[in-house]
Short mmCIF file of C-alpha atoms and ligand atoms in Angstrom, two decimals:
data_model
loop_
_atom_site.label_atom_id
_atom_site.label_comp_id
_atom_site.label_asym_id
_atom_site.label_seq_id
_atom_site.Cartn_x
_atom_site.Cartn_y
_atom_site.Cartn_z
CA UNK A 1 19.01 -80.67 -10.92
CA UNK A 2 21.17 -83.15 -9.75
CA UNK A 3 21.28 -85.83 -6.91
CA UNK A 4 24.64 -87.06 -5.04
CA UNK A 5 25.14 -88.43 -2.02
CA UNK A 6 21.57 -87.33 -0.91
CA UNK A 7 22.39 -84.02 -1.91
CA UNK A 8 21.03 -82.12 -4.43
CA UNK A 9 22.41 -79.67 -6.82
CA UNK A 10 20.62 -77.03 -8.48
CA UNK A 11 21.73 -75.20 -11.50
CA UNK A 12 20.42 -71.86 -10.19
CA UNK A 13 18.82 -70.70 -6.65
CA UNK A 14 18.02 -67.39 -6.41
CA UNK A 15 17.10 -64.92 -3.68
CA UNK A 16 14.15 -62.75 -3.81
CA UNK A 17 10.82 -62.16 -5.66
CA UNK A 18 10.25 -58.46 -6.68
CA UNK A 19 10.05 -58.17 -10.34
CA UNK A 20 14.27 -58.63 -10.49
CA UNK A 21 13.30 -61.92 -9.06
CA UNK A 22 10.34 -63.35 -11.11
CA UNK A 23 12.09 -62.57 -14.23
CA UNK A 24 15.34 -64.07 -13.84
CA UNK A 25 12.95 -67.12 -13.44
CA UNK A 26 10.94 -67.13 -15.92
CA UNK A 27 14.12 -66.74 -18.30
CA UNK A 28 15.82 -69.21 -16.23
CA UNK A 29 12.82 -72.02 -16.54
CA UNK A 30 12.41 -71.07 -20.04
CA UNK A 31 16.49 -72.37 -20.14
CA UNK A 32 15.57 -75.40 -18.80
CA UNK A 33 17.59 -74.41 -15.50
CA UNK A 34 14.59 -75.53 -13.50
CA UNK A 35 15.18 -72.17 -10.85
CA UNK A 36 14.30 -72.09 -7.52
CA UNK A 37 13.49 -68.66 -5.72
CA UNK A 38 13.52 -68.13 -2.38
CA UNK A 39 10.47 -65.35 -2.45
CA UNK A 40 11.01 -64.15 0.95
CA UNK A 41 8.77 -64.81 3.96
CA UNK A 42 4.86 -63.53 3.92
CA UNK A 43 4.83 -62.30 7.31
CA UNK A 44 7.76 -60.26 6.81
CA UNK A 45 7.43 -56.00 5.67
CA UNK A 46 11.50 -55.99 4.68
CA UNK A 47 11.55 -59.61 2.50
CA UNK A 48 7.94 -60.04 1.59
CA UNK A 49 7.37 -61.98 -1.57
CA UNK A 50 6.69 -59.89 -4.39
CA UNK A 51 9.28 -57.12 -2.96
CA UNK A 52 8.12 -53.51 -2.71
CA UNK A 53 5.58 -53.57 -5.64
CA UNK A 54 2.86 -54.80 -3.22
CA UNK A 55 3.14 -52.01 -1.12
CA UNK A 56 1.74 -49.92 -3.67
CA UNK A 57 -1.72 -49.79 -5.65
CA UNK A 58 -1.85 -48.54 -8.78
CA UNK A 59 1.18 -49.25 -11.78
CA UNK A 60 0.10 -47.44 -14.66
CA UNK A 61 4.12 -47.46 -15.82
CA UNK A 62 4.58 -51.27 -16.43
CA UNK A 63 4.78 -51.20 -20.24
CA UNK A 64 2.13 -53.38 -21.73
CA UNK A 65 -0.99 -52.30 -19.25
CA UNK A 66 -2.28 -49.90 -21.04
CA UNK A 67 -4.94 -49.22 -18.20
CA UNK A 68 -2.75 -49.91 -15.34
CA UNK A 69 -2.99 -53.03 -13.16
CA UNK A 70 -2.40 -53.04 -9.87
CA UNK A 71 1.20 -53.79 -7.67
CA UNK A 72 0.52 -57.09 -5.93
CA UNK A 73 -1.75 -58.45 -9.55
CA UNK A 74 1.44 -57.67 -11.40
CA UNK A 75 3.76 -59.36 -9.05
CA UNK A 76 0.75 -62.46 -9.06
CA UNK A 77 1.32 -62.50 -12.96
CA UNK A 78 4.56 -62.67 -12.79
CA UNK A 79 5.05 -65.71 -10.17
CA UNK A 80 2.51 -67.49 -12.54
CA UNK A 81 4.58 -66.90 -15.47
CA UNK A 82 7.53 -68.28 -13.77
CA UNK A 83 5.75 -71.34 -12.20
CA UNK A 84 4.01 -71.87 -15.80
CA UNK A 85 7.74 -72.88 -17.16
CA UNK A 86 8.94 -74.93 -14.07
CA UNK A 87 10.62 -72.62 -11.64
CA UNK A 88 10.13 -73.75 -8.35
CA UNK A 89 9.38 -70.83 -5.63
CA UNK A 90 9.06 -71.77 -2.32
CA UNK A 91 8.41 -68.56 0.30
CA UNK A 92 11.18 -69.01 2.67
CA UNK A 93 14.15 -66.74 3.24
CA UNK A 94 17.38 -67.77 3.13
CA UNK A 95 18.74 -67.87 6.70
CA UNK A 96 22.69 -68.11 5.32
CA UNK A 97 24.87 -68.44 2.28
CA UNK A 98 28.49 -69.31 1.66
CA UNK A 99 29.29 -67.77 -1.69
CA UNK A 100 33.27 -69.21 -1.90
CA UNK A 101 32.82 -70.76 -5.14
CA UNK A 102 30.20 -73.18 -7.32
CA UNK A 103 28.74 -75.33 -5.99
CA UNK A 104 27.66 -72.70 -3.51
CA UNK A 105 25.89 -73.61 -0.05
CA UNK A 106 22.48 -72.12 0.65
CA UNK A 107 20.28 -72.82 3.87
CA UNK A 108 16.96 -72.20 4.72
CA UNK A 109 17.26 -72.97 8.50
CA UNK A 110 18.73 -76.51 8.79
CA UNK A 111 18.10 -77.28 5.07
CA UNK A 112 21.22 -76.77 3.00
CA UNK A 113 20.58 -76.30 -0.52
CA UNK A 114 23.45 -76.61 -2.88
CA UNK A 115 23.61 -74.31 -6.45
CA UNK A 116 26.00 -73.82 -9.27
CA UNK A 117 24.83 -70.61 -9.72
CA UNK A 118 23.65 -67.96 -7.23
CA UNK A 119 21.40 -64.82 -8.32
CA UNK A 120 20.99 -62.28 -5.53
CA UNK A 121 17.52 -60.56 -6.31
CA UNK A 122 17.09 -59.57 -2.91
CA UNK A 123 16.11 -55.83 -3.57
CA UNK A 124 16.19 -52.91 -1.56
CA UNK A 125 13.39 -51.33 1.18
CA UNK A 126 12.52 -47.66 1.54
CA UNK A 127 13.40 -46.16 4.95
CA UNK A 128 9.85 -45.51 6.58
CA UNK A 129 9.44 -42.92 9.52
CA UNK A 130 8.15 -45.68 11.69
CA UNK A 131 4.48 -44.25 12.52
CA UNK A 132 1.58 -46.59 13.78
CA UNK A 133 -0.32 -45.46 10.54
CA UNK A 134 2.21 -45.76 7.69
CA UNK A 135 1.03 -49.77 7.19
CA UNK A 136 -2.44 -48.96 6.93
CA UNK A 137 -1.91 -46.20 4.19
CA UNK A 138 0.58 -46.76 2.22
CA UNK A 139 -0.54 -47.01 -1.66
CA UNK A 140 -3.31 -44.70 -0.10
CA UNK A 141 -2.04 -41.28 -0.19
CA UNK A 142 1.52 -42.80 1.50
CA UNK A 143 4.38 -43.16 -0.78
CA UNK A 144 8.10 -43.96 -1.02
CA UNK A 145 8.02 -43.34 -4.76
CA UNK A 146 7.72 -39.87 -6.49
CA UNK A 147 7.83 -41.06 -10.40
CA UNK A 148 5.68 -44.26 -9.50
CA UNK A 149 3.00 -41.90 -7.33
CA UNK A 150 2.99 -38.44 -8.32
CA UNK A 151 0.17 -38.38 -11.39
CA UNK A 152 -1.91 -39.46 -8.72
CA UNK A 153 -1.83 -36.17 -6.93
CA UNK A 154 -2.70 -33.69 -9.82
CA UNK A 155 -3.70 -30.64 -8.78
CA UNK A 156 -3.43 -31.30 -4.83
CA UNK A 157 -1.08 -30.27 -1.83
CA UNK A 158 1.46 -32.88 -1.13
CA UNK A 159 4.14 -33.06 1.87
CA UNK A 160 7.41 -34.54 1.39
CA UNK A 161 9.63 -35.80 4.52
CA UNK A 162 13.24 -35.72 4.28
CA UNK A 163 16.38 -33.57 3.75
CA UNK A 164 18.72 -34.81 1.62
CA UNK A 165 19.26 -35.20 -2.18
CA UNK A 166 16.18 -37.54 -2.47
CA UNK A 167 13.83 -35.44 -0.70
CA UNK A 168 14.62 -32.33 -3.33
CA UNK A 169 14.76 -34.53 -6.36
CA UNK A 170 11.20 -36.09 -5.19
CA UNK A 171 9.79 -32.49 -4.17
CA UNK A 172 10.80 -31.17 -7.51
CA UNK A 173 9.04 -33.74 -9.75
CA UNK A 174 6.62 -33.71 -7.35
CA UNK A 175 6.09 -30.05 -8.87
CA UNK A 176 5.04 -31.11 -11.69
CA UNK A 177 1.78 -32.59 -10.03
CA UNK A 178 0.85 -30.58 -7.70
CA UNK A 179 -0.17 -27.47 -6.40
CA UNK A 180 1.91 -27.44 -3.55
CA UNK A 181 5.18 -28.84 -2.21
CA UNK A 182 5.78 -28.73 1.46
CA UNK A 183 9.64 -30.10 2.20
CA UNK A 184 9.18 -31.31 6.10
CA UNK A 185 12.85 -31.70 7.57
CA UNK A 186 13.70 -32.20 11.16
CA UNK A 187 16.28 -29.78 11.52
CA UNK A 188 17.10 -25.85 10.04
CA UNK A 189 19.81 -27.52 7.35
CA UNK A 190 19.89 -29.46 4.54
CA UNK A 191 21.65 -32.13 4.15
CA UNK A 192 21.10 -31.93 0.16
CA UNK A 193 23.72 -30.73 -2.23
CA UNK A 194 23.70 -26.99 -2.87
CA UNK A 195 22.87 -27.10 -6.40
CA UNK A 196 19.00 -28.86 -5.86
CA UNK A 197 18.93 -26.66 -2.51
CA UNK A 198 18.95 -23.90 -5.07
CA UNK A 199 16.80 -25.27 -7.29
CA UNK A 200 14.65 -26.30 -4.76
CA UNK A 201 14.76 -22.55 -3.36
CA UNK A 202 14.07 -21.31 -6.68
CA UNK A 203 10.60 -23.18 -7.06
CA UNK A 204 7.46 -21.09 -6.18
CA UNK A 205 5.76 -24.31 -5.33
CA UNK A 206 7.91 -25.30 -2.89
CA UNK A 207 7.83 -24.28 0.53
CA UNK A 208 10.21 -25.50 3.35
CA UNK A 209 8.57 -26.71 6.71
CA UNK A 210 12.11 -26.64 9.19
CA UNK A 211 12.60 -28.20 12.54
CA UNK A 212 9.47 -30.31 12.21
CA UNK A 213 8.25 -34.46 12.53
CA UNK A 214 5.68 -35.75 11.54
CA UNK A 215 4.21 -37.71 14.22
CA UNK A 216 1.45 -39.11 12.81
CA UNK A 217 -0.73 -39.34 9.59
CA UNK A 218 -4.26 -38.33 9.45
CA UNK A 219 -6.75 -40.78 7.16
CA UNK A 220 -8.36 -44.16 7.70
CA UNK A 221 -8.73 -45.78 4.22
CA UNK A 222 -7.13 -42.71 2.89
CA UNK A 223 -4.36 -40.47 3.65
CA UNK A 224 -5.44 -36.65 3.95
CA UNK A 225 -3.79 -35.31 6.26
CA UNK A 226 -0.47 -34.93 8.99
CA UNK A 227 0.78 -33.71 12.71
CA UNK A 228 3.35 -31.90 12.89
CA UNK A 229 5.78 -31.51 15.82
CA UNK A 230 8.14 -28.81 15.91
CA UNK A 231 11.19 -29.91 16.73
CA UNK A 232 12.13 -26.98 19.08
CA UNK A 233 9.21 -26.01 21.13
CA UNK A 234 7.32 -29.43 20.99
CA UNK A 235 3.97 -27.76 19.37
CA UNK A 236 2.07 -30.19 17.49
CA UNK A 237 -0.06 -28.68 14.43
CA UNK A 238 -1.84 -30.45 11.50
CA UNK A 239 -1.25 -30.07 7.98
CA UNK A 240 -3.98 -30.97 5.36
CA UNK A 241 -2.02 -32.91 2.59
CA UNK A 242 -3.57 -35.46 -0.11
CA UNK A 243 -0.34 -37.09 -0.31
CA UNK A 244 2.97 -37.70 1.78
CA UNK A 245 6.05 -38.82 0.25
CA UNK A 246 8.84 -40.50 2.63
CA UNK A 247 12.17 -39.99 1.30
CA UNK A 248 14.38 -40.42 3.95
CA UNK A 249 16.77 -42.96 2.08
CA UNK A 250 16.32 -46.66 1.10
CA UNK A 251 18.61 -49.62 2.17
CA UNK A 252 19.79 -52.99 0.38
CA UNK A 253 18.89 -56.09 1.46
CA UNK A 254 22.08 -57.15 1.18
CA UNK A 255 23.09 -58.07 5.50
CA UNK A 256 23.04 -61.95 4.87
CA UNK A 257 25.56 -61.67 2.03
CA UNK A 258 27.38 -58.07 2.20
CA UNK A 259 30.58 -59.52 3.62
CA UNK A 260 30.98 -62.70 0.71
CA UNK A 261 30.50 -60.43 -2.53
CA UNK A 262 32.13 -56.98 -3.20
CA UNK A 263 29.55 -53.64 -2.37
CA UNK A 264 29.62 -50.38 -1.89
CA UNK A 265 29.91 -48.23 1.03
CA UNK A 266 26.12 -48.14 1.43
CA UNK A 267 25.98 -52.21 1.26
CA UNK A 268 24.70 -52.03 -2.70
CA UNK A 269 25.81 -55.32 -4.68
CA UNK A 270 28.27 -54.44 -7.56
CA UNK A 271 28.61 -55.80 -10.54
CA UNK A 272 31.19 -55.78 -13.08
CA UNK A 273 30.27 -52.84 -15.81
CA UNK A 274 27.88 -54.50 -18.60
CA UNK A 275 27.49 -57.71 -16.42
CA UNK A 276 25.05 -58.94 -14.30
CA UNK A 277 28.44 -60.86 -12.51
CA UNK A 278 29.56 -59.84 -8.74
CA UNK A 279 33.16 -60.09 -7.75
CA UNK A 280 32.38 -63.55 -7.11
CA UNK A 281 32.07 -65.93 -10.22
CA UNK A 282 28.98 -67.76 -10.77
CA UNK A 283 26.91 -65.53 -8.61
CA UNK A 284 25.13 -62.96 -10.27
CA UNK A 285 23.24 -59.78 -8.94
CA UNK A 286 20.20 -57.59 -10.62
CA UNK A 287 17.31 -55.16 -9.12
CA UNK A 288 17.48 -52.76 -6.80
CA UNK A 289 20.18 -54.31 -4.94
CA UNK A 290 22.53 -53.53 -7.29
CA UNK A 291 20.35 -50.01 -8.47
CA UNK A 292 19.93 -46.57 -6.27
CA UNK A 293 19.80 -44.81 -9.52
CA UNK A 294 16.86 -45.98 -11.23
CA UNK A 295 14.71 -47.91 -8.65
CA UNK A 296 11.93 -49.03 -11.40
CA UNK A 297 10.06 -52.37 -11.82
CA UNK A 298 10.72 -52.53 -15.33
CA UNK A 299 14.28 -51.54 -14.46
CA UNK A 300 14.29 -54.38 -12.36
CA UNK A 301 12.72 -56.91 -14.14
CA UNK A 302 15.41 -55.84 -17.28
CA UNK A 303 18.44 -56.70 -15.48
CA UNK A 304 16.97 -59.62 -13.82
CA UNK A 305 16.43 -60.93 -17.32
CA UNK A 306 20.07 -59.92 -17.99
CA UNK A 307 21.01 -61.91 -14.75
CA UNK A 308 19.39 -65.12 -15.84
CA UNK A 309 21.08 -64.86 -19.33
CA UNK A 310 24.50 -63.73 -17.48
CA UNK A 311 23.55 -67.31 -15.57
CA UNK A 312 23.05 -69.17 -17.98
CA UNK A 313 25.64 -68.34 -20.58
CA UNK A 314 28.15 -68.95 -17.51
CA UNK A 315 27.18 -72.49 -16.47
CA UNK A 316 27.48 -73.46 -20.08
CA UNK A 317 30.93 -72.37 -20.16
CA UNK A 318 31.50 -74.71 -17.27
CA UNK A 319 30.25 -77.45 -18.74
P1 NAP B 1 20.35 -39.01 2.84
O1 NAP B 1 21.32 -38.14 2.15
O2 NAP B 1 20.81 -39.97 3.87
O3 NAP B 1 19.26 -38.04 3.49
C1 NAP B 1 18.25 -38.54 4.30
C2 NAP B 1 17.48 -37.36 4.87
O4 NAP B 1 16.37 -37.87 5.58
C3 NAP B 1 18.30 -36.53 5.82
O5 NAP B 1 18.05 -35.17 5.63
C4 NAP B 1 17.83 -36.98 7.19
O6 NAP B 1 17.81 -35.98 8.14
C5 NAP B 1 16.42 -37.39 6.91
N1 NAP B 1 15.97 -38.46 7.80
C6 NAP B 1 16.57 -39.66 8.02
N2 NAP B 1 15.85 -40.40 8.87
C7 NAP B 1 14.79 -39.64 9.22
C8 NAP B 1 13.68 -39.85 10.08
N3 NAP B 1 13.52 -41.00 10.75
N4 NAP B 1 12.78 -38.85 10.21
C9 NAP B 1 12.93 -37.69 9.53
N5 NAP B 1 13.94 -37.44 8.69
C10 NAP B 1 14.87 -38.41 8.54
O7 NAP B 1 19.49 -39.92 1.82
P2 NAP B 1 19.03 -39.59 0.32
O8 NAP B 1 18.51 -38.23 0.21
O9 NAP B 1 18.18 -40.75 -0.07
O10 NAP B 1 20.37 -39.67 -0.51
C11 NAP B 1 21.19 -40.86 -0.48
C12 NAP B 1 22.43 -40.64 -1.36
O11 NAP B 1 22.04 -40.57 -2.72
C13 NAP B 1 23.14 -39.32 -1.06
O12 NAP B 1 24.50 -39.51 -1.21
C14 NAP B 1 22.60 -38.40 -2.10
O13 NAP B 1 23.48 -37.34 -2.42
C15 NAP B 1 22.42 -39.33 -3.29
N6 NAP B 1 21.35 -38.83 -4.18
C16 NAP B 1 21.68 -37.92 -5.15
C17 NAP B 1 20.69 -37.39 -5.98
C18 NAP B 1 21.04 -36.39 -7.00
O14 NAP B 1 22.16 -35.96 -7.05
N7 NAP B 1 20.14 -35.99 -7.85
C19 NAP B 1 19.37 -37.77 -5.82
C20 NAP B 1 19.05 -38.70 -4.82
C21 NAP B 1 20.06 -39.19 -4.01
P3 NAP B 1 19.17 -35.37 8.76
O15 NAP B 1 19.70 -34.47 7.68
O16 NAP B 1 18.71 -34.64 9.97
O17 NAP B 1 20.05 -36.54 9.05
#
């Protein structure tokens, strides 16, 4: 960190706080780059601190917790690890970034913030179907994750809302689990390519619910059942389900950004292949943001760790 003309100058300032985040930090601190991270605001569902691991309960797929722990101790563990070696985290969002070239601007409201090195951890949020009850129960029987989730629902009927690629793929592992599979899609047409529609077709556990919403869940601590309206006549029915997964599509959190570093058509940071590096140099990108394949925490929290070393390799060759 460095002062001039009452303006300070940070090595590294990084955006977000999921597990991409946290561990870019802690490798960061532990480089004497003395991070800060701008976790996100509390109050907020999108930019929360901790990112979209404390919306769930149970991880029992975090290598190294052999009984599990749960989503928002994890995340705790992991903003205490980064504190522990001197990365400052302050939970504020960044309200807007100029990412010419180092020393890039950061503000947080009227406070400008200035950085040699940028690291966009800003992650990526699940679509949700926007039902009064979603809040309330999800990590209770509510998911937006099929491989973090579906153990959880051995042997039971599960629903799964959506109609594209994601909703098959989910539905399918989802197979694996349980003893049902009800595909709930608004309309008579997928939207999925034909190969899982035939696969999907092809499953005996699978059955497809057409022309049908859910309107609302059933469940107060604990998910256990939906209403259905079909999308034709109107008719509302219920469904008994122990779980519902939402895969209706996810979205980066990329809007304060998208139009200063190079993305895809679906607003995804990318990065150069190998590299943790955008198309702008010195700012570096890692997480979900930059994954739609993978979507894992220890995915994450691997290429945030590549992100910090990308970081820190690159302001040494400045120097
Ligand atoms: P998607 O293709 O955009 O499909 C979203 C589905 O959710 C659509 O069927 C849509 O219905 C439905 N939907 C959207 N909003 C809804 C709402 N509010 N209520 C109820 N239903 C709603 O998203 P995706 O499935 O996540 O796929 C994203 C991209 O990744 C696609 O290009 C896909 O091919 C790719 N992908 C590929 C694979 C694979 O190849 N294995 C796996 C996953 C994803 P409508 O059809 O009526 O619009």
């Amino acid at each position: 960190v460095e002062a001039s003309g009452g303006m300070t100058t940070r090595d590294v300032v990084s955006g977000g706080s999921g597990p991409a985040g946290l561990t870019a930090a802690v490798y960061a601190a532990r480089a004497m780059l003395s991070p800060l991270v701008l976790e996100g605001e509390p109050s907020s569902t999108s930019d929360q601190p901790g990112g979209q691991l404390m919306l769930t309960t149970d991880v029992e797929n975090f290598p190294g917790f052999p009984s599990g722990i749960q989503g928002p101790e994890l995340m705790a563990n992991m903003r205490e690890q980064a504190a522990r070696f001197g990365a400052e985290l302050r939970q504020v969002r960044a309200t807007r970034v100029e990412l010419v070239q180092s020393p890039f601007g950061v503000w947080v409201g009227d406070e400008e913030i200035r950085a040699r090195c940028v690291i966009l951890a800003t992650g990526a949020r699940a679509l949700m179907l926007g039902l009064e009850q979603e809040p309330r129960l999800l990590g209770h029987g509510l998911s937006t994750c099929a491989t973090c989730d579906g153990f959880f629902f051995r042997g039971q009927e599960i629903g799964v809302v959506g109609g594209g690629d994601s909703a098959l793929e989910e539905a399918l592992f989802l197979t694996r689990f349980a003893s049902k599979v009800s595909v709930i899609h608004r309309r008579d047409q997928q939207r999925a390519s034909k190969i899982m529609q035939e696969r999907a077709m092809a499953n005996p556990k699978i059955e497809f619910v057409w022309n049908s919403r859910v309107t609302s869940l059933v469940g107060e601590s604990k998910l256990s059942g939906l209403v259905l309206a079909d999308t034709t006549t109107g008719e509302e029915r219920t469904m008994d389900v122990g779980g519902l997964f939402v895969a209706i599509g996810h979205v980066p959190n990329s809007d304060l950004f998208a139009s200063q570093v190079g993305c895809d058509s679906a607003g995804y940071v990318t990065t150069l292949p190998g590299s943790t590096s955008t198309t702008v140099d010195g700012v570096f990108a890692c997480g979900d943001l930059v994954d739609h394949t993978y979507r894992q925490a220890i995915t994450a929290a691997g290429s945030g760790c590549s992100a910090a070393i990308d970081a820190e390799r690159w302001l040494e060759a400045q120097h």
